[in-house]
Amino acid sequence: MSAENEKFPKQHIVGFLGSLVLTLAAAWAAVGSGLPTIWIIVSIMVMAVVQAFIQLFMFMHLTEKNGSIQVGNMLHAFFIAAVIIAGSVWTMSFGFSHNHSDDGGGGEEMQMEEQEHNH
Amino acid sequence: MSGHSELTTGPLEYRSHEDRMTVLGFWLFLGAEIALFATLFATYAVLFGRTADAPAPQELFEMPMALTMTFLLLTSSFTCGIAIHEMRRGSLKGLLTWLIITLALGLGFLGFEIYEFVHYAHEGATLQSSAYWSSFFVLTGTHGAHVTLGICWAVLLIIQLKKRGLNQMTARKTFVLGLYWHFLDVIWIFLFTSVYLIGMVV
C-alpha cells in the first residue's frame, strides 16, 4: 500500500521500459535477425506473452484485493484462447499449405491431390 | 481479505464491497473479451495466406507504421497507469492531466489506424477482396472499435470527474476504465506480433 503513495511510479516506468525493449527486440527478430522462420515466430510470441504479463501485473494491479480469483480467471482465459487458436489451426490447416501466388484459386484441389499421392 | 465490510483506508476504489465486486466483475468481463478475440485470431490464422487476387500482406505491411501505432498505444497504456497512480495519491489534477494525455495518444493511434485502412483500400485490400483481408479487417477493426469505445468512455468520465471530483464512485469508475485501456494494449501486443510481424516474415 505504501508504494502507491510514492511520488515516483517506479513499477510503471520499469514496466514501460521493459515493454519498449521487448517491442523493439521483437521487431528486430522479425526483420533483422535472419533466424529460421519457426524460431522467429516462437521468440516473438514468447516476447508478446512476457509483455502481456507486464501489463497485467505491473500496470493493471492484477493481484490486488480479489487477486487469486482474478489471476485464476486470467489463466483460464489464456487457456481458452490457446485451445481456440491452436485447435482451429490444428483442425483446419495442419499439414496443409497453399501456394496462392502461383496458381490463383485452383491451388487447393491440386495440393489435396498431391497430399493423397504422398500417402 | 475481500469481506463485506466498508474499509476506511486503502485505495478509494476498493472501499466498499460493491466496488470490490465491480472491479472483480470487470476482470471476468475481460476474460470473456479474451475469448472473443481468440476466435477472431483463430479465424485470421486459419485464413492466413488466402489472399486470392488481392495484394499479399508482405506487400502492404510496413514496419515504421506498425511500430508507430504500437508505441502510441503502449505509451498511452503507460500514461493511463500513471493516471491511476496519481488518483491513488489523491491528485485530481494529476489524474485529469494524465487521462487527457492518454486520450490524445489513443486518438493518435486511431488516426493512424484509419489512415492505414484507407491506404490498404486504395491498394486493393478491402473487407470484400479475399478471405484473408476479411479476417484481417474484422480482427483489427474489432480492436479499433474497442479503442473508439474506450475514447468515448474516457471523455464521459473526464466530464464526470470535473463535475463531481474524486470520490469512491468516480475512483472506482476510473479504475475500471484503466483496466479496459490496459487491456486494449494487451490485445494490440498480440495483433502487432501475430498479424504485423508474422505477416512481414512469412
mmCIF file with all atom_site columns, C-alpha atoms in Angstrom, chain B:
data_model
loop_
_atom_site.group_PDB
_atom_site.id
_atom_site.type_symbol
_atom_site.label_atom_id
_atom_site.label_alt_id
_atom_site.label_comp_id
_atom_site.label_asym_id
_atom_site.label_entity_id
_atom_site.label_seq_id
_atom_site.pdbx_PDB_ins_code
_atom_site.Cartn_x
_atom_site.Cartn_y
_atom_site.Cartn_z
_atom_site.occupancy
_atom_site.B_iso_or_equiv
_atom_site.pdbx_formal_charge
_atom_site.auth_seq_id
_atom_site.auth_comp_id
_atom_site.auth_asym_id
_atom_site.auth_atom_id
_atom_site.pdbx_PDB_model_num
ATOM 1   C CA . MET B 1 1   ? -9.364  -10.063 2.502   1.00 0.00 ? 1   MET B CA 1
ATOM 2   C CA . SER B 1 2   ? -12.407 -9.142  0.459   1.00 0.00 ? 2   SER B CA 1
ATOM 3   C CA . GLY B 1 3   ? -15.006 -9.239  3.203   1.00 0.00 ? 3   GLY B CA 1
ATOM 4   C CA . HIS B 1 4   ? -18.318 -7.405  3.197   1.00 0.00 ? 4   HIS B CA 1
ATOM 5   C CA . SER B 1 5   ? -17.095 -4.614  5.416   1.00 0.00 ? 5   SER B CA 1
ATOM 6   C CA . GLU B 1 6   ? -16.637 -0.981  4.433   1.00 0.00 ? 6   GLU B CA 1
ATOM 7   C CA . LEU B 1 7   ? -12.977 0.000   4.582   1.00 0.00 ? 7   LEU B CA 1
ATOM 8   C CA . THR B 1 8   ? -11.759 3.377   5.762   1.00 0.00 ? 8   THR B CA 1
ATOM 9   C CA . THR B 1 9   ? -8.214  3.131   4.418   1.00 0.00 ? 9   THR B CA 1
ATOM 10  C CA . GLY B 1 10  ? -6.598  1.982   1.202   1.00 0.00 ? 10  GLY B CA 1
ATOM 11  C CA . PRO B 1 11  ? -7.436  2.981   -2.388  1.00 0.00 ? 11  PRO B CA 1
ATOM 12  C CA . LEU B 1 12  ? -10.845 4.677   -2.764  1.00 0.00 ? 12  LEU B CA 1
ATOM 13  C CA . GLU B 1 13  ? -11.995 2.219   -5.419  1.00 0.00 ? 13  GLU B CA 1
ATOM 14  C CA . TYR B 1 14  ? -11.759 -0.727  -3.005  1.00 0.00 ? 14  TYR B CA 1
ATOM 15  C CA . ARG B 1 15  ? -13.515 0.853   -0.001  1.00 0.00 ? 15  ARG B CA 1
ATOM 16  C CA . SER B 1 16  ? -16.987 -0.697  -0.382  1.00 0.00 ? 16  SER B CA 1
ATOM 17  C CA . HIS B 1 17  ? -17.897 -4.319  -1.001  1.00 0.00 ? 17  HIS B CA 1
ATOM 18  C CA . GLU B 1 18  ? -19.887 -3.323  -4.098  1.00 0.00 ? 18  GLU B CA 1
ATOM 19  C CA . ASP B 1 19  ? -16.879 -1.517  -5.584  1.00 0.00 ? 19  ASP B CA 1
ATOM 20  C CA . ARG B 1 20  ? -14.613 -4.507  -4.965  1.00 0.00 ? 20  ARG B CA 1
ATOM 21  C CA . MET B 1 21  ? -17.160 -6.766  -6.672  1.00 0.00 ? 21  MET B CA 1
ATOM 22  C CA . THR B 1 22  ? -17.418 -4.328  -9.606  1.00 0.00 ? 22  THR B CA 1
ATOM 23  C CA . VAL B 1 23  ? -13.660 -4.498  -10.165 1.00 0.00 ? 23  VAL B CA 1
ATOM 24  C CA . LEU B 1 24  ? -13.728 -8.315  -9.910  1.00 0.00 ? 24  LEU B CA 1
ATOM 25  C CA . GLY B 1 25  ? -16.706 -8.433  -12.312 1.00 0.00 ? 25  GLY B CA 1
ATOM 26  C CA . PHE B 1 26  ? -14.794 -6.308  -14.805 1.00 0.00 ? 26  PHE B CA 1
ATOM 27  C CA . TRP B 1 27  ? -11.909 -8.777  -14.686 1.00 0.00 ? 27  TRP B CA 1
ATOM 28  C CA . LEU B 1 28  ? -14.395 -11.550 -15.537 1.00 0.00 ? 28  LEU B CA 1
ATOM 29  C CA . PHE B 1 29  ? -15.635 -9.427  -18.480 1.00 0.00 ? 29  PHE B CA 1
ATOM 30  C CA . LEU B 1 30  ? -12.032 -9.047  -19.692 1.00 0.00 ? 30  LEU B CA 1
ATOM 31  C CA . GLY B 1 31  ? -11.701 -12.855 -19.559 1.00 0.00 ? 31  GLY B CA 1
ATOM 32  C CA . ALA B 1 32  ? -14.719 -13.090 -21.899 1.00 0.00 ? 32  ALA B CA 1
ATOM 33  C CA . GLU B 1 33  ? -13.160 -10.441 -24.152 1.00 0.00 ? 33  GLU B CA 1
ATOM 34  C CA . ILE B 1 34  ? -10.022 -12.588 -24.414 1.00 0.00 ? 34  ILE B CA 1
ATOM 35  C CA . ALA B 1 35  ? -12.211 -15.480 -25.604 1.00 0.00 ? 35  ALA B CA 1
ATOM 36  C CA . LEU B 1 36  ? -13.879 -13.177 -28.172 1.00 0.00 ? 36  LEU B CA 1
ATOM 37  C CA . PHE B 1 37  ? -10.541 -12.007 -29.569 1.00 0.00 ? 37  PHE B CA 1
ATOM 38  C CA . ALA B 1 38  ? -9.236  -15.617 -29.524 1.00 0.00 ? 38  ALA B CA 1
ATOM 39  C CA . THR B 1 39  ? -11.974 -16.624 -32.002 1.00 0.00 ? 39  THR B CA 1
ATOM 40  C CA . LEU B 1 40  ? -11.001 -13.727 -34.293 1.00 0.00 ? 40  LEU B CA 1
ATOM 41  C CA . PHE B 1 41  ? -7.277  -14.571 -34.031 1.00 0.00 ? 41  PHE B CA 1
ATOM 42  C CA . ALA B 1 42  ? -8.120  -18.232 -34.794 1.00 0.00 ? 42  ALA B CA 1
ATOM 43  C CA . THR B 1 43  ? -10.118 -17.203 -37.891 1.00 0.00 ? 43  THR B CA 1
ATOM 44  C CA . TYR B 1 44  ? -7.242  -14.985 -39.011 1.00 0.00 ? 44  TYR B CA 1
ATOM 45  C CA . ALA B 1 45  ? -4.686  -17.782 -38.501 1.00 0.00 ? 45  ALA B CA 1
ATOM 46  C CA . VAL B 1 46  ? -6.783  -20.314 -40.430 1.00 0.00 ? 46  VAL B CA 1
ATOM 47  C CA . LEU B 1 47  ? -7.374  -17.923 -43.349 1.00 0.00 ? 47  LEU B CA 1
ATOM 48  C CA . PHE B 1 48  ? -3.738  -16.721 -43.408 1.00 0.00 ? 48  PHE B CA 1
ATOM 49  C CA . GLY B 1 49  ? -2.354  -16.734 -46.959 1.00 0.00 ? 49  GLY B CA 1
ATOM 50  C CA . ARG B 1 50  ? -5.764  -16.940 -48.672 1.00 0.00 ? 50  ARG B CA 1
ATOM 51  C CA . THR B 1 51  ? -5.420  -13.575 -50.372 1.00 0.00 ? 51  THR B CA 1
ATOM 52  C CA . ALA B 1 52  ? -6.902  -14.671 -53.744 1.00 0.00 ? 52  ALA B CA 1
ATOM 53  C CA . ASP B 1 53  ? -6.215  -11.842 -56.250 1.00 0.00 ? 53  ASP B CA 1
ATOM 54  C CA . ALA B 1 54  ? -5.697  -9.147  -53.597 1.00 0.00 ? 54  ALA B CA 1
ATOM 55  C CA . PRO B 1 55  ? -2.191  -7.990  -52.558 1.00 0.00 ? 55  PRO B CA 1
ATOM 56  C CA . ALA B 1 56  ? -0.306  -10.170 -50.056 1.00 0.00 ? 56  ALA B CA 1
ATOM 57  C CA . PRO B 1 57  ? 0.247   -8.733  -46.555 1.00 0.00 ? 57  PRO B CA 1
ATOM 58  C CA . GLN B 1 58  ? 4.045   -8.575  -47.123 1.00 0.00 ? 58  GLN B CA 1
ATOM 59  C CA . GLU B 1 59  ? 3.406   -6.030  -49.884 1.00 0.00 ? 59  GLU B CA 1
ATOM 60  C CA . LEU B 1 60  ? 1.324   -3.719  -47.668 1.00 0.00 ? 60  LEU B CA 1
ATOM 61  C CA . PHE B 1 61  ? 2.592   -4.042  -44.084 1.00 0.00 ? 61  PHE B CA 1
ATOM 62  C CA . GLU B 1 62  ? 5.283   -1.514  -43.181 1.00 0.00 ? 62  GLU B CA 1
ATOM 63  C CA . MET B 1 63  ? 7.415   -1.673  -40.064 1.00 0.00 ? 63  MET B CA 1
ATOM 64  C CA . PRO B 1 64  ? 7.540   2.109   -39.334 1.00 0.00 ? 64  PRO B CA 1
ATOM 65  C CA . MET B 1 65  ? 3.729   2.268   -39.439 1.00 0.00 ? 65  MET B CA 1
ATOM 66  C CA . ALA B 1 66  ? 3.236   -0.819  -37.243 1.00 0.00 ? 66  ALA B CA 1
ATOM 67  C CA . LEU B 1 67  ? 5.877   0.390   -34.766 1.00 0.00 ? 67  LEU B CA 1
ATOM 68  C CA . THR B 1 68  ? 4.391   3.905   -34.598 1.00 0.00 ? 68  THR B CA 1
ATOM 69  C CA . MET B 1 69  ? 0.939   2.507   -33.772 1.00 0.00 ? 69  MET B CA 1
ATOM 70  C CA . THR B 1 70  ? 2.471   0.141   -31.218 1.00 0.00 ? 70  THR B CA 1
ATOM 71  C CA . PHE B 1 71  ? 4.416   2.916   -29.469 1.00 0.00 ? 71  PHE B CA 1
ATOM 72  C CA . LEU B 1 72  ? 1.383   5.226   -29.407 1.00 0.00 ? 72  LEU B CA 1
ATOM 73  C CA . LEU B 1 73  ? -0.826  2.607   -27.756 1.00 0.00 ? 73  LEU B CA 1
ATOM 74  C CA . LEU B 1 74  ? 1.921   1.317   -25.450 1.00 0.00 ? 74  LEU B CA 1
ATOM 75  C CA . THR B 1 75  ? 2.725   4.843   -24.264 1.00 0.00 ? 75  THR B CA 1
ATOM 76  C CA . SER B 1 76  ? -0.996  5.549   -23.739 1.00 0.00 ? 76  SER B CA 1
ATOM 77  C CA . SER B 1 77  ? -1.230  2.419   -21.587 1.00 0.00 ? 77  SER B CA 1
ATOM 78  C CA . PHE B 1 78  ? 1.733   3.687   -19.543 1.00 0.00 ? 78  PHE B CA 1
ATOM 79  C CA . THR B 1 79  ? 0.254   7.193   -19.122 1.00 0.00 ? 79  THR B CA 1
ATOM 80  C CA . CYS B 1 80  ? -3.061  5.594   -18.104 1.00 0.00 ? 80  CYS B CA 1
ATOM 81  C CA . GLY B 1 81  ? -1.151  3.676   -15.409 1.00 0.00 ? 81  GLY B CA 1
ATOM 82  C CA . ILE B 1 82  ? 0.363   6.981   -14.235 1.00 0.00 ? 82  ILE B CA 1
ATOM 83  C CA . ALA B 1 83  ? -3.166  8.477   -14.149 1.00 0.00 ? 83  ALA B CA 1
ATOM 84  C CA . ILE B 1 84  ? -4.308  5.727   -11.751 1.00 0.00 ? 84  ILE B CA 1
ATOM 85  C CA . HIS B 1 85  ? -1.108  6.249   -9.731  1.00 0.00 ? 85  HIS B CA 1
ATOM 86  C CA . GLU B 1 86  ? -1.950  9.977   -9.423  1.00 0.00 ? 86  GLU B CA 1
ATOM 87  C CA . MET B 1 87  ? -5.537  9.109   -8.467  1.00 0.00 ? 87  MET B CA 1
ATOM 88  C CA . ARG B 1 88  ? -4.279  6.929   -5.611  1.00 0.00 ? 88  ARG B CA 1
ATOM 89  C CA . ARG B 1 89  ? -2.112  9.808   -4.411  1.00 0.00 ? 89  ARG B CA 1
ATOM 90  C CA . GLY B 1 90  ? -5.351  11.793  -4.223  1.00 0.00 ? 90  GLY B CA 1
ATOM 91  C CA . SER B 1 91  ? -4.409  14.207  -7.000  1.00 0.00 ? 91  SER B CA 1
ATOM 92  C CA . LEU B 1 92  ? -7.427  15.008  -9.200  1.00 0.00 ? 92  LEU B CA 1
ATOM 93  C CA . LYS B 1 93  ? -5.339  17.419  -11.275 1.00 0.00 ? 93  LYS B CA 1
ATOM 94  C CA . GLY B 1 94  ? -2.670  14.788  -11.938 1.00 0.00 ? 94  GLY B CA 1
ATOM 95  C CA . LEU B 1 95  ? -5.317  12.226  -12.775 1.00 0.00 ? 95  LEU B CA 1
ATOM 96  C CA . LEU B 1 96  ? -7.043  14.533  -15.294 1.00 0.00 ? 96  LEU B CA 1
ATOM 97  C CA . THR B 1 97  ? -3.751  15.640  -16.878 1.00 0.00 ? 97  THR B CA 1
ATOM 98  C CA . TRP B 1 98  ? -2.555  12.088  -17.482 1.00 0.00 ? 98  TRP B CA 1
ATOM 99  C CA . LEU B 1 99  ? -6.011  10.917  -18.615 1.00 0.00 ? 99  LEU B CA 1
ATOM 100 C CA . ILE B 1 100 ? -6.092  13.667  -21.256 1.00 0.00 ? 100 ILE B CA 1
ATOM 101 C CA . ILE B 1 101 ? -2.571  12.693  -22.433 1.00 0.00 ? 101 ILE B CA 1
ATOM 102 C CA . THR B 1 102 ? -3.801  9.076   -22.631 1.00 0.00 ? 102 THR B CA 1
ATOM 103 C CA . LEU B 1 103 ? -6.789  10.237  -24.663 1.00 0.00 ? 103 LEU B CA 1
ATOM 104 C CA . ALA B 1 104 ? -4.600  12.205  -27.087 1.00 0.00 ? 104 ALA B CA 1
ATOM 105 C CA . LEU B 1 105 ? -2.320  9.185   -27.647 1.00 0.00 ? 105 LEU B CA 1
ATOM 106 C CA . GLY B 1 106 ? -5.389  6.959   -28.155 1.00 0.00 ? 106 GLY B CA 1
ATOM 107 C CA . LEU B 1 107 ? -6.741  9.389   -30.753 1.00 0.00 ? 107 LEU B CA 1
ATOM 108 C CA . GLY B 1 108 ? -3.341  9.384   -32.469 1.00 0.00 ? 108 GLY B CA 1
ATOM 109 C CA . PHE B 1 109 ? -3.431  5.600   -32.640 1.00 0.00 ? 109 PHE B CA 1
ATOM 110 C CA . LEU B 1 110 ? -6.954  5.657   -34.057 1.00 0.00 ? 110 LEU B CA 1
ATOM 111 C CA . GLY B 1 111 ? -5.940  8.260   -36.672 1.00 0.00 ? 111 GLY B CA 1
ATOM 112 C CA . PHE B 1 112 ? -3.067  6.045   -37.861 1.00 0.00 ? 112 PHE B CA 1
ATOM 113 C CA . GLU B 1 113 ? -5.351  3.007   -37.998 1.00 0.00 ? 113 GLU B CA 1
ATOM 114 C CA . ILE B 1 114 ? -7.942  4.854   -40.117 1.00 0.00 ? 114 ILE B CA 1
ATOM 115 C CA . TYR B 1 115 ? -5.154  6.111   -42.412 1.00 0.00 ? 115 TYR B CA 1
ATOM 116 C CA . GLU B 1 116 ? -3.835  2.533   -42.662 1.00 0.00 ? 116 GLU B CA 1
ATOM 117 C CA . PHE B 1 117 ? -7.243  1.091   -43.591 1.00 0.00 ? 117 PHE B CA 1
ATOM 118 C CA . VAL B 1 118 ? -7.830  3.792   -46.245 1.00 0.00 ? 118 VAL B CA 1
ATOM 119 C CA . HIS B 1 119 ? -4.328  3.197   -47.651 1.00 0.00 ? 119 HIS B CA 1
ATOM 120 C CA . TYR B 1 120 ? -4.929  -0.585  -47.889 1.00 0.00 ? 120 TYR B CA 1
ATOM 121 C CA . ALA B 1 121 ? -8.298  0.005   -49.562 1.00 0.00 ? 121 ALA B CA 1
ATOM 122 C CA . HIS B 1 122 ? -6.547  2.146   -52.208 1.00 0.00 ? 122 HIS B CA 1
ATOM 123 C CA . GLU B 1 123 ? -4.088  -0.704  -52.787 1.00 0.00 ? 123 GLU B CA 1
ATOM 124 C CA . GLY B 1 124 ? -6.948  -3.127  -53.403 1.00 0.00 ? 124 GLY B CA 1
ATOM 125 C CA . ALA B 1 125 ? -7.241  -4.798  -49.992 1.00 0.00 ? 125 ALA B CA 1
ATOM 126 C CA . THR B 1 126 ? -10.734 -4.366  -48.535 1.00 0.00 ? 126 THR B CA 1
ATOM 127 C CA . LEU B 1 127 ? -13.160 -6.376  -46.421 1.00 0.00 ? 127 LEU B CA 1
ATOM 128 C CA . GLN B 1 128 ? -14.566 -7.910  -49.619 1.00 0.00 ? 128 GLN B CA 1
ATOM 129 C CA . SER B 1 129 ? -11.364 -8.635  -51.547 1.00 0.00 ? 129 SER B CA 1
ATOM 130 C CA . SER B 1 130 ? -10.389 -12.010 -50.048 1.00 0.00 ? 130 SER B CA 1
ATOM 131 C CA . ALA B 1 131 ? -10.830 -14.377 -47.114 1.00 0.00 ? 131 ALA B CA 1
ATOM 132 C CA . TYR B 1 132 ? -7.510  -13.215 -45.672 1.00 0.00 ? 132 TYR B CA 1
ATOM 133 C CA . TRP B 1 133 ? -8.348  -9.498  -45.825 1.00 0.00 ? 133 TRP B CA 1
ATOM 134 C CA . SER B 1 134 ? -11.852 -10.128 -44.421 1.00 0.00 ? 134 SER B CA 1
ATOM 135 C CA . SER B 1 135 ? -10.340 -11.768 -41.354 1.00 0.00 ? 135 SER B CA 1
ATOM 136 C CA . PHE B 1 136 ? -7.672  -9.034  -41.113 1.00 0.00 ? 136 PHE B CA 1
ATOM 137 C CA . PHE B 1 137 ? -10.179 -6.173  -41.152 1.00 0.00 ? 137 PHE B CA 1
ATOM 138 C CA . VAL B 1 138 ? -12.590 -7.918  -38.770 1.00 0.00 ? 138 VAL B CA 1
ATOM 139 C CA . LEU B 1 139 ? -9.770  -8.621  -36.279 1.00 0.00 ? 139 LEU B CA 1
ATOM 140 C CA . THR B 1 140 ? -8.058  -5.218  -36.384 1.00 0.00 ? 140 THR B CA 1
ATOM 141 C CA . GLY B 1 141 ? -11.418 -3.447  -36.823 1.00 0.00 ? 141 GLY B CA 1
ATOM 142 C CA . THR B 1 142 ? -12.845 -5.071  -33.693 1.00 0.00 ? 142 THR B CA 1
ATOM 143 C CA . HIS B 1 143 ? -9.808  -3.843  -31.770 1.00 0.00 ? 143 HIS B CA 1
ATOM 144 C CA . GLY B 1 144 ? -10.195 -0.372  -33.320 1.00 0.00 ? 144 GLY B CA 1
ATOM 145 C CA . ALA B 1 145 ? -13.878 -0.321  -32.338 1.00 0.00 ? 145 ALA B CA 1
ATOM 146 C CA . HIS B 1 146 ? -12.825 -1.132  -28.762 1.00 0.00 ? 146 HIS B CA 1
ATOM 147 C CA . VAL B 1 147 ? -10.351 1.776   -28.818 1.00 0.00 ? 147 VAL B CA 1
ATOM 148 C CA . THR B 1 148 ? -13.094 4.092   -30.131 1.00 0.00 ? 148 THR B CA 1
ATOM 149 C CA . LEU B 1 149 ? -15.426 2.968   -27.347 1.00 0.00 ? 149 LEU B CA 1
ATOM 150 C CA . GLY B 1 150 ? -12.639 3.492   -24.805 1.00 0.00 ? 150 GLY B CA 1
ATOM 151 C CA . ILE B 1 151 ? -12.065 7.064   -26.040 1.00 0.00 ? 151 ILE B CA 1
ATOM 152 C CA . CYS B 1 152 ? -15.791 7.926   -25.756 1.00 0.00 ? 152 CYS B CA 1
ATOM 153 C CA . TRP B 1 153 ? -15.884 6.325   -22.289 1.00 0.00 ? 153 TRP B CA 1
ATOM 154 C CA . ALA B 1 154 ? -12.827 8.340   -21.168 1.00 0.00 ? 154 ALA B CA 1
ATOM 155 C CA . VAL B 1 155 ? -14.345 11.629  -22.423 1.00 0.00 ? 155 VAL B CA 1
ATOM 156 C CA . LEU B 1 156 ? -17.553 10.981  -20.448 1.00 0.00 ? 156 LEU B CA 1
ATOM 157 C CA . LEU B 1 157 ? -15.548 10.039  -17.365 1.00 0.00 ? 157 LEU B CA 1
ATOM 158 C CA . ILE B 1 158 ? -13.374 13.165  -17.566 1.00 0.00 ? 158 ILE B CA 1
ATOM 159 C CA . ILE B 1 159 ? -16.565 15.283  -17.646 1.00 0.00 ? 159 ILE B CA 1
ATOM 160 C CA . GLN B 1 160 ? -17.881 13.436  -14.589 1.00 0.00 ? 160 GLN B CA 1
ATOM 161 C CA . LEU B 1 161 ? -14.568 13.797  -12.737 1.00 0.00 ? 161 LEU B CA 1
ATOM 162 C CA . LYS B 1 162 ? -14.611 17.554  -13.415 1.00 0.00 ? 162 LYS B CA 1
ATOM 163 C CA . LYS B 1 163 ? -18.181 17.863  -12.145 1.00 0.00 ? 163 LYS B CA 1
ATOM 164 C CA . ARG B 1 164 ? -18.060 15.552  -9.107  1.00 0.00 ? 164 ARG B CA 1
ATOM 165 C CA . GLY B 1 165 ? -14.394 15.374  -8.179  1.00 0.00 ? 165 GLY B CA 1
ATOM 166 C CA . LEU B 1 166 ? -12.690 12.328  -6.732  1.00 0.00 ? 166 LEU B CA 1
ATOM 167 C CA . ASN B 1 167 ? -14.899 10.109  -4.552  1.00 0.00 ? 167 ASN B CA 1
ATOM 168 C CA . GLN B 1 168 ? -15.453 6.364   -4.068  1.00 0.00 ? 168 GLN B CA 1
ATOM 169 C CA . MET B 1 169 ? -17.736 6.132   -7.098  1.00 0.00 ? 169 MET B CA 1
ATOM 170 C CA . THR B 1 170 ? -15.656 8.148   -9.569  1.00 0.00 ? 170 THR B CA 1
ATOM 171 C CA . ALA B 1 171 ? -12.457 6.444   -8.349  1.00 0.00 ? 171 ALA B CA 1
ATOM 172 C CA . ARG B 1 172 ? -13.952 3.011   -8.998  1.00 0.00 ? 172 ARG B CA 1
ATOM 173 C CA . LYS B 1 173 ? -15.188 4.095   -12.444 1.00 0.00 ? 173 LYS B CA 1
ATOM 174 C CA . THR B 1 174 ? -11.758 5.479   -13.330 1.00 0.00 ? 174 THR B CA 1
ATOM 175 C CA . PHE B 1 175 ? -10.009 2.319   -12.147 1.00 0.00 ? 175 PHE B CA 1
ATOM 176 C CA . VAL B 1 176 ? -12.309 0.149   -14.309 1.00 0.00 ? 176 VAL B CA 1
ATOM 177 C CA . LEU B 1 177 ? -11.679 2.394   -17.344 1.00 0.00 ? 177 LEU B CA 1
ATOM 178 C CA . GLY B 1 178 ? -7.952  1.996   -16.653 1.00 0.00 ? 178 GLY B CA 1
ATOM 179 C CA . LEU B 1 179 ? -8.271  -1.790  -16.702 1.00 0.00 ? 179 LEU B CA 1
ATOM 180 C CA . TYR B 1 180 ? -10.131 -1.574  -20.029 1.00 0.00 ? 180 TYR B CA 1
ATOM 181 C CA . TRP B 1 181 ? -7.482  0.706   -21.544 1.00 0.00 ? 181 TRP B CA 1
ATOM 182 C CA . HIS B 1 182 ? -4.573  -1.517  -20.478 1.00 0.00 ? 182 HIS B CA 1
ATOM 183 C CA . PHE B 1 183 ? -6.481  -4.487  -21.859 1.00 0.00 ? 183 PHE B CA 1
ATOM 184 C CA . LEU B 1 184 ? -6.621  -2.799  -25.301 1.00 0.00 ? 184 LEU B CA 1
ATOM 185 C CA . ASP B 1 185 ? -2.826  -2.717  -25.283 1.00 0.00 ? 185 ASP B CA 1
ATOM 186 C CA . VAL B 1 186 ? -2.644  -6.387  -24.230 1.00 0.00 ? 186 VAL B CA 1
ATOM 187 C CA . ILE B 1 187 ? -4.711  -7.284  -27.326 1.00 0.00 ? 187 ILE B CA 1
ATOM 188 C CA . TRP B 1 188 ? -2.587  -4.956  -29.506 1.00 0.00 ? 188 TRP B CA 1
ATOM 189 C CA . ILE B 1 189 ? 0.643   -6.670  -28.410 1.00 0.00 ? 189 ILE B CA 1
ATOM 190 C CA . PHE B 1 190 ? -0.706  -9.879  -29.928 1.00 0.00 ? 190 PHE B CA 1
ATOM 191 C CA . LEU B 1 191 ? -2.020  -8.048  -33.018 1.00 0.00 ? 191 LEU B CA 1
ATOM 192 C CA . PHE B 1 192 ? 1.392   -6.435  -33.581 1.00 0.00 ? 192 PHE B CA 1
ATOM 193 C CA . THR B 1 193 ? 3.161   -9.764  -33.093 1.00 0.00 ? 193 THR B CA 1
ATOM 194 C CA . SER B 1 194 ? 0.949   -12.283 -34.855 1.00 0.00 ? 194 SER B CA 1
ATOM 195 C CA . VAL B 1 195 ? -0.539  -10.071 -37.579 1.00 0.00 ? 195 VAL B CA 1
ATOM 196 C CA . TYR B 1 196 ? 2.085   -7.451  -38.456 1.00 0.00 ? 196 TYR B CA 1
ATOM 197 C CA . LEU B 1 197 ? 5.393   -9.120  -37.563 1.00 0.00 ? 197 LEU B CA 1
ATOM 198 C CA . ILE B 1 198 ? 4.446   -12.619 -38.744 1.00 0.00 ? 198 ILE B CA 1
ATOM 199 C CA . GLY B 1 199 ? 2.741   -11.050 -41.796 1.00 0.00 ? 199 GLY B CA 1
ATOM 200 C CA . MET B 1 200 ? 6.054   -9.424  -42.717 1.00 0.00 ? 200 MET B CA 1
ATOM 201 C CA . VAL B 1 201 ? 8.073   -12.608 -42.157 1.00 0.00 ? 201 VAL B CA 1
ATOM 202 C CA . VAL B 1 202 ? 6.020   -15.494 -43.575 1.00 0.00 ? 202 VAL B CA 1
#
